[in-house]
XYZ file of C-alpha atoms in Angstrom:
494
model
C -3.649 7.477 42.301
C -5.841 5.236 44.468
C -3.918 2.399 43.370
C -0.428 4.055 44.832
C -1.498 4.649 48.011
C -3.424 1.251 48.034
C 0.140 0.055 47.528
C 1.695 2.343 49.955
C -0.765 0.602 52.408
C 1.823 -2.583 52.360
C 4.769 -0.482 53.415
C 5.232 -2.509 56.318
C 5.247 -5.625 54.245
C 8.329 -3.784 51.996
C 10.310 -3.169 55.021
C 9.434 -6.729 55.780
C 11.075 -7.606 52.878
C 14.210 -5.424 53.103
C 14.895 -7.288 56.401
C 14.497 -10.224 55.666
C 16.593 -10.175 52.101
C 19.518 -8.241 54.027
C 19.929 -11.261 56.151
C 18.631 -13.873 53.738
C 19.409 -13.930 49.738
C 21.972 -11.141 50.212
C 23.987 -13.330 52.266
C 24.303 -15.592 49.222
C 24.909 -13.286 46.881
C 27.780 -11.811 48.903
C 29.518 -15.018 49.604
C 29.487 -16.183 45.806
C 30.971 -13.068 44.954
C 33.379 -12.081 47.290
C 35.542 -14.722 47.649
C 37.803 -14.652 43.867
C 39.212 -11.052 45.364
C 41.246 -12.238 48.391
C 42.227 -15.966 46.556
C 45.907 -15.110 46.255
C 46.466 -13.630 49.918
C 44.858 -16.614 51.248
C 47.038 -18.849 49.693
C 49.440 -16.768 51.644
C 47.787 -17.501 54.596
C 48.123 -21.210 53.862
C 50.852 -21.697 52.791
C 52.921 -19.543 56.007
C 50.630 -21.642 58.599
C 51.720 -24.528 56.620
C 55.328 -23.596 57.130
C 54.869 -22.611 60.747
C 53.774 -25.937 61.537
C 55.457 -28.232 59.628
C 58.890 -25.768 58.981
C 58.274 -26.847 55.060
C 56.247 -24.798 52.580
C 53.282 -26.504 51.055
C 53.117 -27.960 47.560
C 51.597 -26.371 44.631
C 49.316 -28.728 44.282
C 47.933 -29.067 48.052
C 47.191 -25.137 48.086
C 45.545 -24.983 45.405
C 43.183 -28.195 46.709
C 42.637 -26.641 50.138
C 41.686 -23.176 48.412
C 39.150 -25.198 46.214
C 37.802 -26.278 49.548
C 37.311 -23.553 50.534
C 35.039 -21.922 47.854
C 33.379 -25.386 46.822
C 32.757 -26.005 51.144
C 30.084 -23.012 51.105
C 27.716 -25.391 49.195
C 27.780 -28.563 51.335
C 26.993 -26.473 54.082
C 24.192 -24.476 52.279
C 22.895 -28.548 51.437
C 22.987 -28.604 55.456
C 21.127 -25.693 55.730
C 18.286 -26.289 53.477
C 18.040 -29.627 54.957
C 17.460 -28.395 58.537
C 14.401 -25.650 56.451
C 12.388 -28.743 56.161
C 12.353 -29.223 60.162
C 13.616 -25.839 61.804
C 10.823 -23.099 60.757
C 7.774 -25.984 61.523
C 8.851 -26.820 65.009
C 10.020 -22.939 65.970
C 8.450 -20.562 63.463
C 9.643 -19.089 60.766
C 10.964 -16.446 62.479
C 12.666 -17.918 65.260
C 14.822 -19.781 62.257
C 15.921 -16.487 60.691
C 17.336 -15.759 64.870
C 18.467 -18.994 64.931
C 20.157 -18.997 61.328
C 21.762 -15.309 61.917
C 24.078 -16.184 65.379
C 25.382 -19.132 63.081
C 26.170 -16.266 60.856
C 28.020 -14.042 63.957
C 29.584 -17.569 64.590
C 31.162 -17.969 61.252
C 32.399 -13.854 61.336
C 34.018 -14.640 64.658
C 36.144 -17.605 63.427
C 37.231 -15.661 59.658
C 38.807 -12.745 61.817
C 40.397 -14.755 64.177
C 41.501 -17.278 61.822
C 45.074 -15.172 61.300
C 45.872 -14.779 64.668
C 45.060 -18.480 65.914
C 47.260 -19.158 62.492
C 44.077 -21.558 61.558
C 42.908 -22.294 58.079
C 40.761 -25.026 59.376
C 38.797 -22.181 60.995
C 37.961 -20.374 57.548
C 36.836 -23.924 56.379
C 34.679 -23.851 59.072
C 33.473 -20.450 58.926
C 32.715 -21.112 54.965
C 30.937 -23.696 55.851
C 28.394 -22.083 58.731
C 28.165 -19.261 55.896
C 26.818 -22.009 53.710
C 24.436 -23.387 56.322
C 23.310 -19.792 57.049
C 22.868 -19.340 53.492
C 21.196 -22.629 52.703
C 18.559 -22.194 55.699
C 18.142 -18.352 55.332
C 17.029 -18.861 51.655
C 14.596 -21.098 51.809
C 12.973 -19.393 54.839
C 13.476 -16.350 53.603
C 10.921 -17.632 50.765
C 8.886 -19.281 53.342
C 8.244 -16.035 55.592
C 7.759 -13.677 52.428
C 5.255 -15.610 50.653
C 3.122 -16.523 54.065
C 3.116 -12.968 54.660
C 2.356 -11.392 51.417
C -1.523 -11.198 49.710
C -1.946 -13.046 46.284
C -1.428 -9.756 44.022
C 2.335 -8.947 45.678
C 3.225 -12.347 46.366
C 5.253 -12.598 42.761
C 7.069 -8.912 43.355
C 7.429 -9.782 46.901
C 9.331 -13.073 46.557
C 11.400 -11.897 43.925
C 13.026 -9.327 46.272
C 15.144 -12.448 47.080
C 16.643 -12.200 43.657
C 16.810 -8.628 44.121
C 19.221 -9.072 47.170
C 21.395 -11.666 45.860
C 22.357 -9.279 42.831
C 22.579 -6.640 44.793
C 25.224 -8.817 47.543
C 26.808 -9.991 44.027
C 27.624 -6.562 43.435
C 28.418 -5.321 46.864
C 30.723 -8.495 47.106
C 32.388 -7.700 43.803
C 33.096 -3.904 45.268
C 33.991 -3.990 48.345
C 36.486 -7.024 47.173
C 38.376 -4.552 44.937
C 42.096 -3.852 46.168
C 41.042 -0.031 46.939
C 38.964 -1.072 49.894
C 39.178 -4.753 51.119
C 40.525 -6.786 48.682
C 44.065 -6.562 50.273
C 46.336 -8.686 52.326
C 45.611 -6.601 55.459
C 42.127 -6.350 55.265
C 40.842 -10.412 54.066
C 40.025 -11.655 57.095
C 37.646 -8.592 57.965
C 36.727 -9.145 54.436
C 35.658 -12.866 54.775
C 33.552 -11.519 58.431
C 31.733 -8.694 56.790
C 28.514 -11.146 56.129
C 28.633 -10.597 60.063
C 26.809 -6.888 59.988
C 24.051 -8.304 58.243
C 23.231 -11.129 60.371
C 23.428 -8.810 63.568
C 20.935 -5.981 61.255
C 18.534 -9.010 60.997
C 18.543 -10.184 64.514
C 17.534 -6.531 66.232
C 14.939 -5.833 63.130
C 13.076 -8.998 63.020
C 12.658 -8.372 66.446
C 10.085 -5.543 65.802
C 8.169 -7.917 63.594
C 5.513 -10.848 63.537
C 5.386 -14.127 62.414
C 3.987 -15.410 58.849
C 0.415 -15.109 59.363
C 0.006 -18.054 56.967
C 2.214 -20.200 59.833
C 0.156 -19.008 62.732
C -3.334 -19.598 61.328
C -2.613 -23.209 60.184
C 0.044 -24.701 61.488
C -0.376 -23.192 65.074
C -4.161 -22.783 65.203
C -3.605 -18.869 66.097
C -6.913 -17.122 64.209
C -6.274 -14.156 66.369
C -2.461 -13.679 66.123
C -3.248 -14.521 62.469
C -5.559 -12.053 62.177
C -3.175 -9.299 64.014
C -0.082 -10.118 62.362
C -2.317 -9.953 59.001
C -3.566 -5.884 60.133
C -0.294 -5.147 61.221
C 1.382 -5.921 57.977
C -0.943 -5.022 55.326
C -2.789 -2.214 57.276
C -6.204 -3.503 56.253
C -9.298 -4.167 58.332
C -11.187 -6.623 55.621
C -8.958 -9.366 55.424
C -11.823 -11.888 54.677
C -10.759 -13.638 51.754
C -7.446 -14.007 52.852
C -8.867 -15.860 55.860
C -10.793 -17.889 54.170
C -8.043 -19.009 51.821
C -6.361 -19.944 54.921
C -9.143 -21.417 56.163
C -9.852 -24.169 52.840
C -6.421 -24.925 53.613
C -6.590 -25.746 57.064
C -10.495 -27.418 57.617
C -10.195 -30.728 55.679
C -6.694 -32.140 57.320
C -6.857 -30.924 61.260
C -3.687 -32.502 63.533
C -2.343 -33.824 59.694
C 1.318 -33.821 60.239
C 3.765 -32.254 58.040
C 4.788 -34.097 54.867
C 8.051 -35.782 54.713
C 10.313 -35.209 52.205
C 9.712 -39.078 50.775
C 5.817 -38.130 50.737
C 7.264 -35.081 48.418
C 8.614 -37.480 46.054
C 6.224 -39.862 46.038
C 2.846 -38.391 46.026
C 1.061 -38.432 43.001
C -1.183 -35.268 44.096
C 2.076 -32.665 43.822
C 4.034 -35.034 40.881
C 3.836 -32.368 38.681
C 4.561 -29.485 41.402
C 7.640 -31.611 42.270
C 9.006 -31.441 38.678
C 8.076 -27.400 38.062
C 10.132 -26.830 41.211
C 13.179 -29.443 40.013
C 13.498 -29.133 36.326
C 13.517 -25.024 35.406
C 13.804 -23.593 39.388
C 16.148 -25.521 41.033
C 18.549 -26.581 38.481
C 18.625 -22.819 37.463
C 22.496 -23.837 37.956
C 22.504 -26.007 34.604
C 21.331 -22.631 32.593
C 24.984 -22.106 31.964
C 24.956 -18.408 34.120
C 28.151 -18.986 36.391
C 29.760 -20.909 33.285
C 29.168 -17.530 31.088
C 31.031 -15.607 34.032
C 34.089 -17.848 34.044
C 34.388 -17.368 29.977
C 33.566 -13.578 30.200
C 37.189 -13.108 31.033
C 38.524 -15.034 28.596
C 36.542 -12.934 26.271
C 37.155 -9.729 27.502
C 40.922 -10.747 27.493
C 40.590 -11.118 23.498
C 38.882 -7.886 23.410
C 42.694 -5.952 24.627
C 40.800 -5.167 28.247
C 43.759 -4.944 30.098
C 44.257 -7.349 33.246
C 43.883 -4.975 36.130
C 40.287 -3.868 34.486
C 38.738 -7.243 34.554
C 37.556 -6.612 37.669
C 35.367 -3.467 37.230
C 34.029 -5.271 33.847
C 32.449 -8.411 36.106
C 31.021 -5.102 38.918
C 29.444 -4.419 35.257
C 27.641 -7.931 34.956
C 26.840 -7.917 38.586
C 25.170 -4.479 37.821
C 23.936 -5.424 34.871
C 21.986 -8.893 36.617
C 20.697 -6.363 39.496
C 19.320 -4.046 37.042
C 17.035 -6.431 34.693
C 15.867 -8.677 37.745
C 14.391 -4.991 39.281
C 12.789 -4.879 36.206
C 11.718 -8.613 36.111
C 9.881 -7.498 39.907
C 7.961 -5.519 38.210
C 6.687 -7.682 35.126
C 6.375 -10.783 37.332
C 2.641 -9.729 38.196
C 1.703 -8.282 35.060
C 3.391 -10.850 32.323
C 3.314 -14.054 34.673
C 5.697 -16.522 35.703
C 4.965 -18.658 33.253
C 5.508 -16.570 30.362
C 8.804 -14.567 32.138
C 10.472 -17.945 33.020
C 9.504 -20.134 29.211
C 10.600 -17.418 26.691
C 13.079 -16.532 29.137
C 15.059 -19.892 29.030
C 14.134 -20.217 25.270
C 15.869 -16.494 24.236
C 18.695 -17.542 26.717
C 19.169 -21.081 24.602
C 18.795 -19.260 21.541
C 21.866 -16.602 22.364
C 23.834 -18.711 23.765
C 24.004 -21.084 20.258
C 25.064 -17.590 18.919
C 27.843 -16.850 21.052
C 28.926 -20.523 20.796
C 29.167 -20.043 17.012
C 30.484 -16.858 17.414
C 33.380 -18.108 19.527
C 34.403 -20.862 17.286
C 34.882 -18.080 14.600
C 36.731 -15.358 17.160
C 39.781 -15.343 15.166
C 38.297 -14.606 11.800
C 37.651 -11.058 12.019
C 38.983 -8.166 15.158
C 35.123 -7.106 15.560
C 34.221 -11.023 16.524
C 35.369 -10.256 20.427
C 33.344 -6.975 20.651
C 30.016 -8.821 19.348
C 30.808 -11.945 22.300
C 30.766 -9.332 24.841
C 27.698 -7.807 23.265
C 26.146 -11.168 23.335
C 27.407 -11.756 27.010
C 25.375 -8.958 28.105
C 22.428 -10.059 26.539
C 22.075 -13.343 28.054
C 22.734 -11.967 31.250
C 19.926 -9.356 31.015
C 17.351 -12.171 29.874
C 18.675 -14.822 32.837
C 17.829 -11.183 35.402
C 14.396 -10.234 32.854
C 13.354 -14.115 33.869
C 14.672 -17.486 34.764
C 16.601 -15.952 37.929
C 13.622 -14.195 39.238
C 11.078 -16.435 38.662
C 12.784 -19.434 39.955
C 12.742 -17.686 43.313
C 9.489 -16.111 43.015
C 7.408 -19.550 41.619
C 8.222 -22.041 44.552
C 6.573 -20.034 46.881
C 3.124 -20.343 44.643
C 3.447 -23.875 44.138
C 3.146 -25.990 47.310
C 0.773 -25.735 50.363
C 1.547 -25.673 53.683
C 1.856 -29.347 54.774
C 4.354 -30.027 51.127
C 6.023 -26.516 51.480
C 9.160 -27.207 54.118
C 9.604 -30.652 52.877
C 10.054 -28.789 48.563
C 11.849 -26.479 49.803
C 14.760 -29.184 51.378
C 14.650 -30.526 47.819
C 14.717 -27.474 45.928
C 17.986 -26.853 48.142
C 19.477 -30.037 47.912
C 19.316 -29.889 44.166
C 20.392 -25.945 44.036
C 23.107 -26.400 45.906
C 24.287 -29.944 44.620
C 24.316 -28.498 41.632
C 26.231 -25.462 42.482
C 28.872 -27.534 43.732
C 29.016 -30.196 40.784
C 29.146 -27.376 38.162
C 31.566 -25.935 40.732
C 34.045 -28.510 40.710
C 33.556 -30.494 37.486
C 32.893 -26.985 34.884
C 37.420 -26.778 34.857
C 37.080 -30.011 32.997
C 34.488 -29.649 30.883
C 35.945 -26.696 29.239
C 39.098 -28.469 28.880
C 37.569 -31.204 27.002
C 34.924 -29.270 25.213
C 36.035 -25.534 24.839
C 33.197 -23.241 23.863
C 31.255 -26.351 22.797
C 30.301 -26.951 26.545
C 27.636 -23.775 26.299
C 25.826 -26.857 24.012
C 25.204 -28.726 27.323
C 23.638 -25.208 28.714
C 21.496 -24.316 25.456
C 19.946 -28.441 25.887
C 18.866 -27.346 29.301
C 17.450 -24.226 28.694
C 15.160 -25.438 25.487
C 14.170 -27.873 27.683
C 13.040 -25.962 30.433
C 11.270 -24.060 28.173
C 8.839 -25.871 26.563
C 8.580 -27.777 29.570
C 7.289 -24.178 31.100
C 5.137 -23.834 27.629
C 3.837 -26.268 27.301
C 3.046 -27.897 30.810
C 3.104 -25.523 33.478
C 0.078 -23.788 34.496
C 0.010 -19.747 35.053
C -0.282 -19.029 39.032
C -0.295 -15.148 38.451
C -3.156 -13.626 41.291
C -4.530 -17.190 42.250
C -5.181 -18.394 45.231
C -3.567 -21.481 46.832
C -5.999 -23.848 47.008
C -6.747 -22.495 43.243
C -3.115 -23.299 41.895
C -3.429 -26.955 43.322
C -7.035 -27.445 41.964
C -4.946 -26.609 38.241
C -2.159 -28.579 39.178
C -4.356 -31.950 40.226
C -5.507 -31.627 36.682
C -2.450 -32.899 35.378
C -1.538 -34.991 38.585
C -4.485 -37.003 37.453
C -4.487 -36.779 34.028
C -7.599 -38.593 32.683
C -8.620 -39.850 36.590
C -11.363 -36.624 37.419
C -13.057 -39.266 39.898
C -9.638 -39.240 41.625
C -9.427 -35.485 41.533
C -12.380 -34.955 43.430
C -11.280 -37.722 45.993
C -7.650 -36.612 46.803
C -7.340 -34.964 49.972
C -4.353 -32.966 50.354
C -2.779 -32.197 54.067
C -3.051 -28.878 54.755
C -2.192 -28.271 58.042
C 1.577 -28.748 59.487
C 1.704 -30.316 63.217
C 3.589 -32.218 64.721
């Protein structure tokens, strides 16, 4: 009982974190998801502005290139976005980048339902791509702001709200795309602005609310706004060790400035930080998730689902990913990340050999299908259970204050690269490999397992300065004179 309303304490901190995943990792979840529903009506669009201009209907061939610009265009402007999250929350806050980030959003609304009536397909290129910058710099601040805010023992749950949201804008994306409500020739362009109401929720809440405390007491110097911001939030008057935490991370580096992205990559004292945040969080793309979504259909096809039903099945999977990463919020401070994210990836690889071997045998007995649907499900519950919520939840734990913009512009650049190579190349690869191309998925997955295992130490309820004191112990392997030596920045100024 005392330990409920201890947590009930934080409620401020929750509705923290409902603001800032409505206009953060919801927005990416939504724009992934809504845009298969509307495909054919805007290559309607483009092909009648097409004639209009040129008195010639467009080729085949150019339509469908322009509409693969169109989707693949969201993630060269998230790779924009999480660029500008290395620079943008240090120099103006972490909050004035959310403001900043959400009337790029209002922008990008503006141009989709006006693209039809200025007769414009440039303009939905453009608006896809300020969604992706929105996206790309909401993300990573949305990260930023949550874990500065939120004390050691919530600050897994916390940051895995951001998975939370982008299932649950997945799913909203997949419904409100459906023919019954937006998903119709009338309605696209309205459908394409609707990441518009979040932005504008965002902008009025955040308002009401402080800055990360973390951000004020080092990188601004602000012990008393620090201090206020820290009551505020967690409605607690002994906030000493919390201070002091922020204090060890601030006393040893005064006026350092903030790390560069090159001093990211070549620093020995966060080498191994650097590869726990590239290999299993930010090439979460490579774990074969959005390649299991493009053969679900295929699958469900063989199973006699009829046509006009695939879409409810994939509301299913969305539902299905929302679910078990809920869950995963609520193991992630009891189990661990370590733990959640290494048997995670390893039960993932392990299924996924199953269903590859199951699909090369489809046609051998009617009962095959049902079982690859079974099997479908079940890698999508363990991706939710750990991989997807952990690779949002351990960045936050793994870089101080002076690294943590700089990581989180790689951890972007990487996510999204990645989204848009598996985007565009992933047509091919099944063409040349069929259901052998899962075998690329399964290597990545062991790997980033035992990787995890074997290598990666547990960050569950420790302290910053305590993660980086395990960390330097395999930075300098074998070199404890060194260990005691290294000073780390702490402090962000410029």
């Amino acid at each position: 009982m005392e330990q409920t309303s201890k947590r009930l304490q934080y409620w401020r901190l929750y509705l923290l974190s409902l603001v800032l995943g409505i206009g953060g990792s919801f927005q990416y979840g939504i724009q992934v998801s809504l845009i298969a529903s509307p495909a054919v009506h805007v290559q309607s669009f483009v092909n009648y502005t097409w004639m209009s201009r040129y008195g010639a209907p467009v080729d085949d061939s150019t339509n469908q290139l322009i509409w693969s610009f169109i989707v693949a265009v969201l993630s060269l402007g998230a790779w924009a976005g999480a660029i500008h999250s290395g620079s943008l929350p240090v120099h103006y806050g972490r909050k004035k980048a959310l403001l900043i980030n959400n009337v790029v959003a209002m922008v990008a609304a503006l141009l989709m339902v006006f693209s039809r009536m200025a007769k414009s397909f440039e303009m939905i290129l453009l608006g896809r791509f300020l969604y992706g910058y929105n996206v790309g710099l909401g993300l990573s601040v949305h990260l930023m702001y949550l874990g500065e805010s939120s004390p050691k023992k919530l600050r897994g749950f916390m940051t895995l709200t951001s998975s939370i949201f982008i299932g649950f804008g997945k799913v909203m994306g997949q419904i409100i795309g459906i023919k019954e409500i937006m998903g119709t020739e009338e309605m696209w362009p309205y459908l394409f602005a609707v990441s518009g109401i979040p932005a504008i929720l965002q902008f009025v809440l955040l308002l009401f609310f402080p800055e990360a405390p973390r951000y004020l007491y080092i990188d601004k110097g602000d012990t008393e706004g620090s201090h206020k911001a820290l009551q505020w939030l967690w409605q607690e008057d002994d906030l000493k060790l919390e201070l002091d935490d922020m204090q060890k991370e601030r006393q040893t580096t005064q006026g350092e400035k903030a790390k560069t992205v090159k001093d990211v990559l070549t620093s020995r004292c966060v080498r191994w930080q650097l590869l726990t945040l590239a290999i299993p969080c930010a090439g979460v793309q490579f774990c074969g998730i959005n390649a299991l979504y493009f053969y679900a259909f295929d699958i469900f096809r063989e199973s006699g689902v009829p046509e006009d039903q695939m879409h409810y099945l994939t509301i299913g999977i969305g539902a299905t990913e929302l679910i078990t990463i809920t869950l995963c919020s609520f193991l992630i401070d009891r189990a661990g990340r370590k733990k959640l994210m290494g048997y995670g990836y390893l039960l993932m690889g392990v299924t996924m050999c199953v269903l590859t071997v199951m699909l090369s045998i489809k046609d051998l007995n009617s009962w095959i299908p049902y079982v690859n649907i079974g099997l479908i499900f079940c890698v999508i519950c363990i991706y939710g259970l750990g991989p997807s919520g952990v690779s949002m939840a351990l960045p936050a734990d793994l870089f101080l204050q002076a690294w943590r913009p700089s990581a989180f512009v790689i951890s972007g650049t990487i996510n999204w690269l990645g989204m848009f190579l598996v985007g565009m190349l992933f047509g091919y690869v099944v063409e040349g490999l069929g259901q052998f191309c899962f075998l690329i998925f399964v290597a990545y997955s062991i790997f980033s397992s035992a990787f995890m295992l074997y290598f990666v130490p547990e960050t569950k309820g420790k302290m910053m300065v305590e993660i980086m004191e395990d960390f330097n112990k395999l930075n300098y392997k074998n070199r404890a004179a060194d260990v005691e030596k290294t000073e780390v920045a702490l402090a962000t100024k410029f």
